[in-house]
mmCIF file of C-alpha atoms in Angstrom:
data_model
loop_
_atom_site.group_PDB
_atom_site.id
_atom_site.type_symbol
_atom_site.label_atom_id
_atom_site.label_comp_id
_atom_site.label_asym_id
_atom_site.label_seq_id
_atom_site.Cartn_x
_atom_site.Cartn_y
_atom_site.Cartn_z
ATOM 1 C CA UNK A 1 13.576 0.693 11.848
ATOM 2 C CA UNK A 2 10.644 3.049 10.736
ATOM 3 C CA UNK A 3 7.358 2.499 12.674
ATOM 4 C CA UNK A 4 4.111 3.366 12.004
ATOM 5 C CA UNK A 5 0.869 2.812 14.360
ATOM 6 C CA UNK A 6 -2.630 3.721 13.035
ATOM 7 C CA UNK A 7 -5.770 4.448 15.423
ATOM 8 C CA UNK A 8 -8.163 3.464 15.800
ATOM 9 C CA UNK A 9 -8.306 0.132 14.055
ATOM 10 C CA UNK A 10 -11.940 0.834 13.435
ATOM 11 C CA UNK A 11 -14.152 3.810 13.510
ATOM 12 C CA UNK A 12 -18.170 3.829 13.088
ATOM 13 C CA UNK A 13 -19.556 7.433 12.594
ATOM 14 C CA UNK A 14 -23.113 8.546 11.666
ATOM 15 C CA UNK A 15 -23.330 10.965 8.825
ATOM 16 C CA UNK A 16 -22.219 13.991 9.187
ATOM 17 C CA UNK A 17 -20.506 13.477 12.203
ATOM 18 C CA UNK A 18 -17.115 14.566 11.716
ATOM 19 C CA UNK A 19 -13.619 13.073 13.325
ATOM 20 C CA UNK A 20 -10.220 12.281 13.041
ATOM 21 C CA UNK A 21 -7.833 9.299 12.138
ATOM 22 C CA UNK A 22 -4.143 9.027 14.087
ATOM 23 C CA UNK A 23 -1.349 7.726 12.771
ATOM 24 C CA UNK A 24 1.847 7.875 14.855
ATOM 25 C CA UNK A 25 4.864 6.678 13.354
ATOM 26 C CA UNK A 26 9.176 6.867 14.514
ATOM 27 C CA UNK A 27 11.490 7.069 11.096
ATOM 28 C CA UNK A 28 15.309 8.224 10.586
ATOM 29 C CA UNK A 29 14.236 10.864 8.390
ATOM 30 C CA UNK A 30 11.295 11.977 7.140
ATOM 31 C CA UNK A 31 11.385 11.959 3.439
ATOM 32 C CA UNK A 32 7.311 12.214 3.370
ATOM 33 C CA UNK A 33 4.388 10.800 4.964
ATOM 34 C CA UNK A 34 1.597 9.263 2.819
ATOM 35 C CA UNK A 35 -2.174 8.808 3.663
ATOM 36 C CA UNK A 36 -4.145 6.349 0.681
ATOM 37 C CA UNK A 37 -7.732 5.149 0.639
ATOM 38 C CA UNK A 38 -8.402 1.634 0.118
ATOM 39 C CA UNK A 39 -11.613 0.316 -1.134
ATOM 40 C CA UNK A 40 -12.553 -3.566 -0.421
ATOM 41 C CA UNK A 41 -10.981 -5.980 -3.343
ATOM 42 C CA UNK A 42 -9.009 -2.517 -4.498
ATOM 43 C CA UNK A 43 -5.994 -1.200 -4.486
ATOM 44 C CA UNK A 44 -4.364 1.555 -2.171
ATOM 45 C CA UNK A 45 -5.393 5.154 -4.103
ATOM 46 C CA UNK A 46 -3.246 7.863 -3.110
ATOM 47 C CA UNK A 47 -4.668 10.804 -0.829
ATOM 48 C CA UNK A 48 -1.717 13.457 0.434
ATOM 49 C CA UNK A 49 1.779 13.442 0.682
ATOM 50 C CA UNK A 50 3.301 15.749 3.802
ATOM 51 C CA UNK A 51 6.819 16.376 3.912
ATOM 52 C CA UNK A 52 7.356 18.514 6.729
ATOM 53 C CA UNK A 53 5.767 19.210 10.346
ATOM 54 C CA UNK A 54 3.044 22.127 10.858
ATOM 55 C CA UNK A 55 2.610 20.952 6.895
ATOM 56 C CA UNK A 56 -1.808 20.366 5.771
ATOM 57 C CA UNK A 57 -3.471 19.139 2.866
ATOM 58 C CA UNK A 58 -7.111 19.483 2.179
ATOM 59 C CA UNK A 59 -9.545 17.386 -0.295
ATOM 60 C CA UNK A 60 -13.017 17.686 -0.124
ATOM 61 C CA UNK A 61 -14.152 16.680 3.173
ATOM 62 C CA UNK A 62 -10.668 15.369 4.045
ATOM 63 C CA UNK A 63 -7.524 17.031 5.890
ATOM 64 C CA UNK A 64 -4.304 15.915 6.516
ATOM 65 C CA UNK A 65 -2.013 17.242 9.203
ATOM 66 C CA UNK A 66 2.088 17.006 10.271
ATOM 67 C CA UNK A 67 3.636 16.989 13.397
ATOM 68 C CA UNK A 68 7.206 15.864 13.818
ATOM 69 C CA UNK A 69 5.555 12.539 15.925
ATOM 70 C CA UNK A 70 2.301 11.882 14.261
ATOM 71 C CA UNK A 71 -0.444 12.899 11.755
ATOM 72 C CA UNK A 72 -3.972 13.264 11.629
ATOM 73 C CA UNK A 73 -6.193 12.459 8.775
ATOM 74 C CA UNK A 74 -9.251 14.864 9.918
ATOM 75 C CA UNK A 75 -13.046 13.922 8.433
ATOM 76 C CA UNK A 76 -15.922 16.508 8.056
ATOM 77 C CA UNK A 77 -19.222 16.038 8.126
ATOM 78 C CA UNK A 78 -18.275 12.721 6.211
ATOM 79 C CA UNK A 79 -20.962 10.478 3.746
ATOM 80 C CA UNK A 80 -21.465 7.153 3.880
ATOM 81 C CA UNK A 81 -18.986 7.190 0.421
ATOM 82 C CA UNK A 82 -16.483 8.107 2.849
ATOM 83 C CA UNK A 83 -16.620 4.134 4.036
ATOM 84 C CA UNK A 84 -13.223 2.601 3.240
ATOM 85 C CA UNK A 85 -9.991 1.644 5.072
ATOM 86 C CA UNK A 86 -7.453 5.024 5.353
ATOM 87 C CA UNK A 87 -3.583 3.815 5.301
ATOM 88 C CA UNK A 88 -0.524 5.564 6.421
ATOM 89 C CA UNK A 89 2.812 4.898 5.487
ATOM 90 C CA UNK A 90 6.296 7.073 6.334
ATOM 91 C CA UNK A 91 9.116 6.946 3.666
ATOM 92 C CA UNK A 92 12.064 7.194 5.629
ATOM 93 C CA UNK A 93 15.755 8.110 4.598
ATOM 94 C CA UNK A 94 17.462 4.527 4.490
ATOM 95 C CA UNK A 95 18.149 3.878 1.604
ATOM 96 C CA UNK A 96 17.371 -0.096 1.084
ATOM 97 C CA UNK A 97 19.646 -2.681 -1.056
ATOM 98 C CA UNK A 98 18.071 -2.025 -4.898
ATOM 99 C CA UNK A 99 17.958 1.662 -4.333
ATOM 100 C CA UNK A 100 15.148 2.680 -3.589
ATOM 101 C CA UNK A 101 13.386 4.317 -0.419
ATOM 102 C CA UNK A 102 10.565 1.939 0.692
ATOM 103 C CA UNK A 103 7.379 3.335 2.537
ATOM 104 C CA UNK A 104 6.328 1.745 5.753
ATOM 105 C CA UNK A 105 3.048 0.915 6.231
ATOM 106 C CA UNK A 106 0.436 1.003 9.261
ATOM 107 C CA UNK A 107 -2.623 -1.673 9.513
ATOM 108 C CA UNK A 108 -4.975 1.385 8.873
ATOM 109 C CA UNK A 109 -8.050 2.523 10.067
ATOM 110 C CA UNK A 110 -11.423 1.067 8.748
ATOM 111 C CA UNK A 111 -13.852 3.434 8.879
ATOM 112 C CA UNK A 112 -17.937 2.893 8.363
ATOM 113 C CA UNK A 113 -20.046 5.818 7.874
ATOM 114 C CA UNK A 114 -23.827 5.136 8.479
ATOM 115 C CA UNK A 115 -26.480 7.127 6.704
ATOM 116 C CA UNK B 1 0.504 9.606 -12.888
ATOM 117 C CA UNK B 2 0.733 5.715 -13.993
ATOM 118 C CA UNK B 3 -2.059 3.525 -14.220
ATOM 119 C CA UNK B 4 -1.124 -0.354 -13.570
ATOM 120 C CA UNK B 5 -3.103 -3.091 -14.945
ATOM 121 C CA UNK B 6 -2.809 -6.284 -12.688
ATOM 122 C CA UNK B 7 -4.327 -9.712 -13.002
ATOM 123 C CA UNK B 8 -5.870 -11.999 -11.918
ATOM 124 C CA UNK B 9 -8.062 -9.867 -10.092
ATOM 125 C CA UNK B 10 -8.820 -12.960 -7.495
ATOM 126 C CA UNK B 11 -7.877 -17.063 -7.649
ATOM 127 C CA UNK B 12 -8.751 -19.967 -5.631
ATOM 128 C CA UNK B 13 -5.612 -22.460 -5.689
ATOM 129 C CA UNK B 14 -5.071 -25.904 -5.089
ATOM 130 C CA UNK B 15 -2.157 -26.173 -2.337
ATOM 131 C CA UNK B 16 1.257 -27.199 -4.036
ATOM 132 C CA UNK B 17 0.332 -25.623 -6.933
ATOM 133 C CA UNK B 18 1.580 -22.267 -8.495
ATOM 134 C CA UNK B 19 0.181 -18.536 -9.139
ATOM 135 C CA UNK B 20 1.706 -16.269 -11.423
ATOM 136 C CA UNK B 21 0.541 -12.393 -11.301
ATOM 137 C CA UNK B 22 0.975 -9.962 -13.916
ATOM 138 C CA UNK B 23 1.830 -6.191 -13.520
ATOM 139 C CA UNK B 24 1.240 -3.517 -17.043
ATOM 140 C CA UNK B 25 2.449 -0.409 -16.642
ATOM 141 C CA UNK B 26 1.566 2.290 -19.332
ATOM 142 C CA UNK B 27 4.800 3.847 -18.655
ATOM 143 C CA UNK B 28 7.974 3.350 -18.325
ATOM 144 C CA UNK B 29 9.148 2.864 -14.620
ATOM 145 C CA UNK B 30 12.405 1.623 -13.483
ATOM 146 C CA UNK B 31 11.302 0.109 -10.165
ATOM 147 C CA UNK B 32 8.275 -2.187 -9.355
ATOM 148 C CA UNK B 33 7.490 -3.106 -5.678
ATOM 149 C CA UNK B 34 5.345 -6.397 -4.910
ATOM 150 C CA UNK B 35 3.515 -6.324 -2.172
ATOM 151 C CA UNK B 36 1.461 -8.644 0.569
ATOM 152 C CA UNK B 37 -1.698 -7.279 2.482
ATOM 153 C CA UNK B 38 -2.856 -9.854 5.117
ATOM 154 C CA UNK B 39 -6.227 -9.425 6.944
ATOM 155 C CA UNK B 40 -5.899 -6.850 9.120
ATOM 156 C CA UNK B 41 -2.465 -6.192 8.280
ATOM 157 C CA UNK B 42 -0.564 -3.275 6.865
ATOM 158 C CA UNK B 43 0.999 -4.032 3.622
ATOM 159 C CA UNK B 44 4.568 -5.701 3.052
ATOM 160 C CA UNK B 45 7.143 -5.637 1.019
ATOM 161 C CA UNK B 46 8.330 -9.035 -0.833
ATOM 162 C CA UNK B 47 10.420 -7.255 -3.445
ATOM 163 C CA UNK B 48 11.578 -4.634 -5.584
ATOM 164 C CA UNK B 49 12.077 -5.539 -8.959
ATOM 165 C CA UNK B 50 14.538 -3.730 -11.480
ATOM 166 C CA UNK B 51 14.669 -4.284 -15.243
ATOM 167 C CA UNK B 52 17.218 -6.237 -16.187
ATOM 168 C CA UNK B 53 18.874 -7.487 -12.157
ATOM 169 C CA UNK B 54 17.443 -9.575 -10.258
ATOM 170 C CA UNK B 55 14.765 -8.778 -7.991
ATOM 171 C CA UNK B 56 15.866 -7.681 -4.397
ATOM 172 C CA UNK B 57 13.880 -9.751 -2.022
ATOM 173 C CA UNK B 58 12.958 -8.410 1.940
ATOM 174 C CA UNK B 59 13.641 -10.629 4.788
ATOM 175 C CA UNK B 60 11.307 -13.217 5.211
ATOM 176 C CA UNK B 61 10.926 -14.181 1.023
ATOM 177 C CA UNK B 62 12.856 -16.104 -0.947
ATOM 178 C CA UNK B 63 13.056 -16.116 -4.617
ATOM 179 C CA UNK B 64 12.404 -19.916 -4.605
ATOM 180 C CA UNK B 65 9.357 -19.012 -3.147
ATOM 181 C CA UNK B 66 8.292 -15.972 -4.876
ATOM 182 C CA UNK B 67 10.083 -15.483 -8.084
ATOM 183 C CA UNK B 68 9.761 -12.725 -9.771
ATOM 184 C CA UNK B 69 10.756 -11.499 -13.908
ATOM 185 C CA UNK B 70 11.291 -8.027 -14.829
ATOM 186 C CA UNK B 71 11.709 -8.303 -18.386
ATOM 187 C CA UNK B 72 10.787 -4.859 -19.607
ATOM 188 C CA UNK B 73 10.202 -1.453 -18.254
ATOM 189 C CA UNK B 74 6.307 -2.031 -18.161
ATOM 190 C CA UNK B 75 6.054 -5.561 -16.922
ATOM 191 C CA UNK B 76 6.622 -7.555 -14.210
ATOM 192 C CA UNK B 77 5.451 -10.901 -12.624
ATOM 193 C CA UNK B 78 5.470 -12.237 -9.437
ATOM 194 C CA UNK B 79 4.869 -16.361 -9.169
ATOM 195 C CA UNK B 80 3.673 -18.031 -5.393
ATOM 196 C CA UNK B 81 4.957 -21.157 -5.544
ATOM 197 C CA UNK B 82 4.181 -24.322 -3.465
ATOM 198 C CA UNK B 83 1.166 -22.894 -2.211
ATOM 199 C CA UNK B 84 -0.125 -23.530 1.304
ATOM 200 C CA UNK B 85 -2.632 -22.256 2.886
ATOM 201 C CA UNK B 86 -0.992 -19.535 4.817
ATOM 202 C CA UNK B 87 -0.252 -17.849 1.433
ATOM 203 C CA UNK B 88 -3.928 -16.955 1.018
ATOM 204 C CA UNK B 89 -3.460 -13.176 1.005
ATOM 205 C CA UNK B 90 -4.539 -10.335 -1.377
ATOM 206 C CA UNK B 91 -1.346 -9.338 -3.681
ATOM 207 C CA UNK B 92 -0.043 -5.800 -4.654
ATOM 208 C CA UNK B 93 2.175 -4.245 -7.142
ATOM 209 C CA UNK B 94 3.205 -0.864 -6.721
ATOM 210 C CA UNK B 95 5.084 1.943 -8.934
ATOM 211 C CA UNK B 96 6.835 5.265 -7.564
ATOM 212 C CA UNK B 97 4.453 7.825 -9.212
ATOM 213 C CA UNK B 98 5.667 11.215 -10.093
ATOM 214 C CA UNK B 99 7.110 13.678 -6.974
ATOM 215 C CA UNK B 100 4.410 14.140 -3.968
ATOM 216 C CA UNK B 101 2.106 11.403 -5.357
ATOM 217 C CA UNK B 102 3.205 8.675 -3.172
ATOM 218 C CA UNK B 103 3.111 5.410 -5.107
ATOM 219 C CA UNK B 104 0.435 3.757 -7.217
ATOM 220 C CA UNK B 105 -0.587 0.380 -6.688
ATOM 221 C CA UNK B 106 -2.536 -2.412 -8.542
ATOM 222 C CA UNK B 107 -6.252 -3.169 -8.001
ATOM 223 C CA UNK B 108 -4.529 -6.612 -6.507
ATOM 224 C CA UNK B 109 -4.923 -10.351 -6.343
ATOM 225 C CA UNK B 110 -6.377 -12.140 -3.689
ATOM 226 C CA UNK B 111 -5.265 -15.525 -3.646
ATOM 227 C CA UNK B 112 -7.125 -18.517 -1.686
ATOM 228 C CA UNK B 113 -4.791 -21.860 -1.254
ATOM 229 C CA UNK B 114 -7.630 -24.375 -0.376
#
């Protein structure tokens, strides 16, 4: 069964003080990893996808890394408008019943970015 | 990439009564994935729903419980029936978007039983 673990479960950072998000995760094939933003009474939006380990995505102040045990979602010199909750989720090989390859999900990572 | 329309947005329900959430797509899609996001908890599959089968449900739902119609390629709808209290959640529906975008998901539903 595909496992994914997200830390921390919350993260308070001033302005401009930059960090990083872990998500650790165990699947039977990785098909892709996922990292979405998700703003309070919204809907998961889509961030990076990472297929492959020593694999990195940038946008804006955002960068997403790939090992073959975890990922990193790294934050620069972040804004407050960086505030939201950052989600991780492995698709794995299984195919489930209905055909289709479902992602698996960690708790996330709410993170608050003071002015 | 597709955009999905969902609503209601948010309900407060009577318990024993029943919900019924609608998913536009403004494209065709074969599969659409219903989700459940609990405080502090990572989303969860209830279903995938194909057009024209019935919906295949994950362990843990039942279709008595959460039925679900697929009667196009653009809509879906999932129902929460019986409502108790422990179905207060915030509801998802999701779409495979096009290679290396992940998936795209409603705005949501959050549902109080009361």
């Amino acid at each position: 069964e595909d496992q994914v673990t997200q830390s921390p479960e919350a993260l308070r950072l001033q302005e401009g003080e930059s960090s990083s998000l872990n998500c650790s995760y165990t699947v039977s094939g990785l098909r892709g990893l996922f990292w979405y933003r998700q703003d309070p009474g919204k809907g998961p939006e889509f961030l990076f996808t990472l297929y492959s380990a020593g694999e990195e995505k940038e946008k804006e102040r955002l960068k997403a890394t790939l090992t073959k045990k975890e990922s990193f979602l790294h934050i620069t010199a972040p804004k407050p408008e960086d505030s939201a909750t950052y989600l991780c989720a492995v698709q794995g090989a299984s195919l489930r019943q209905g055909g289709s390859y479902i992602p698996t999900f960690g708790r996330g990572t709410s993170l608050i970015v003071h002015p | 990439s597709a955009v999905i329309s969902q609503k209601p947005s948010r309900d407060i329900c009577q318990r024993g009564t029943s919900l019924t959430i609608q998913c536009q797509v403004d494209s065709q899609v074969t599969m659409m994935f219903w989700y459940r996001q609990q405080p502090g908890q990572s989303l969860t599959l209830i279903a995938t729903a194909n057009q024209g089968s019935e919906a295949t449900y994950e362990s843990g739902f039942v279709i008595d419980k959460f039925p679900i119609s697929r009667p196009n390629l653009t809509f879906s709808t999932l129902t929460v029936s019986n409502m108790s209290p422990e179905d207060s959640s915030i509801y998802l529906c999701s779409v495979e978007a096009d290679k290396g975008y992940g998936y795209t998901f409603g705005s949501g539903t959050r549902l109080t039983v009361v």
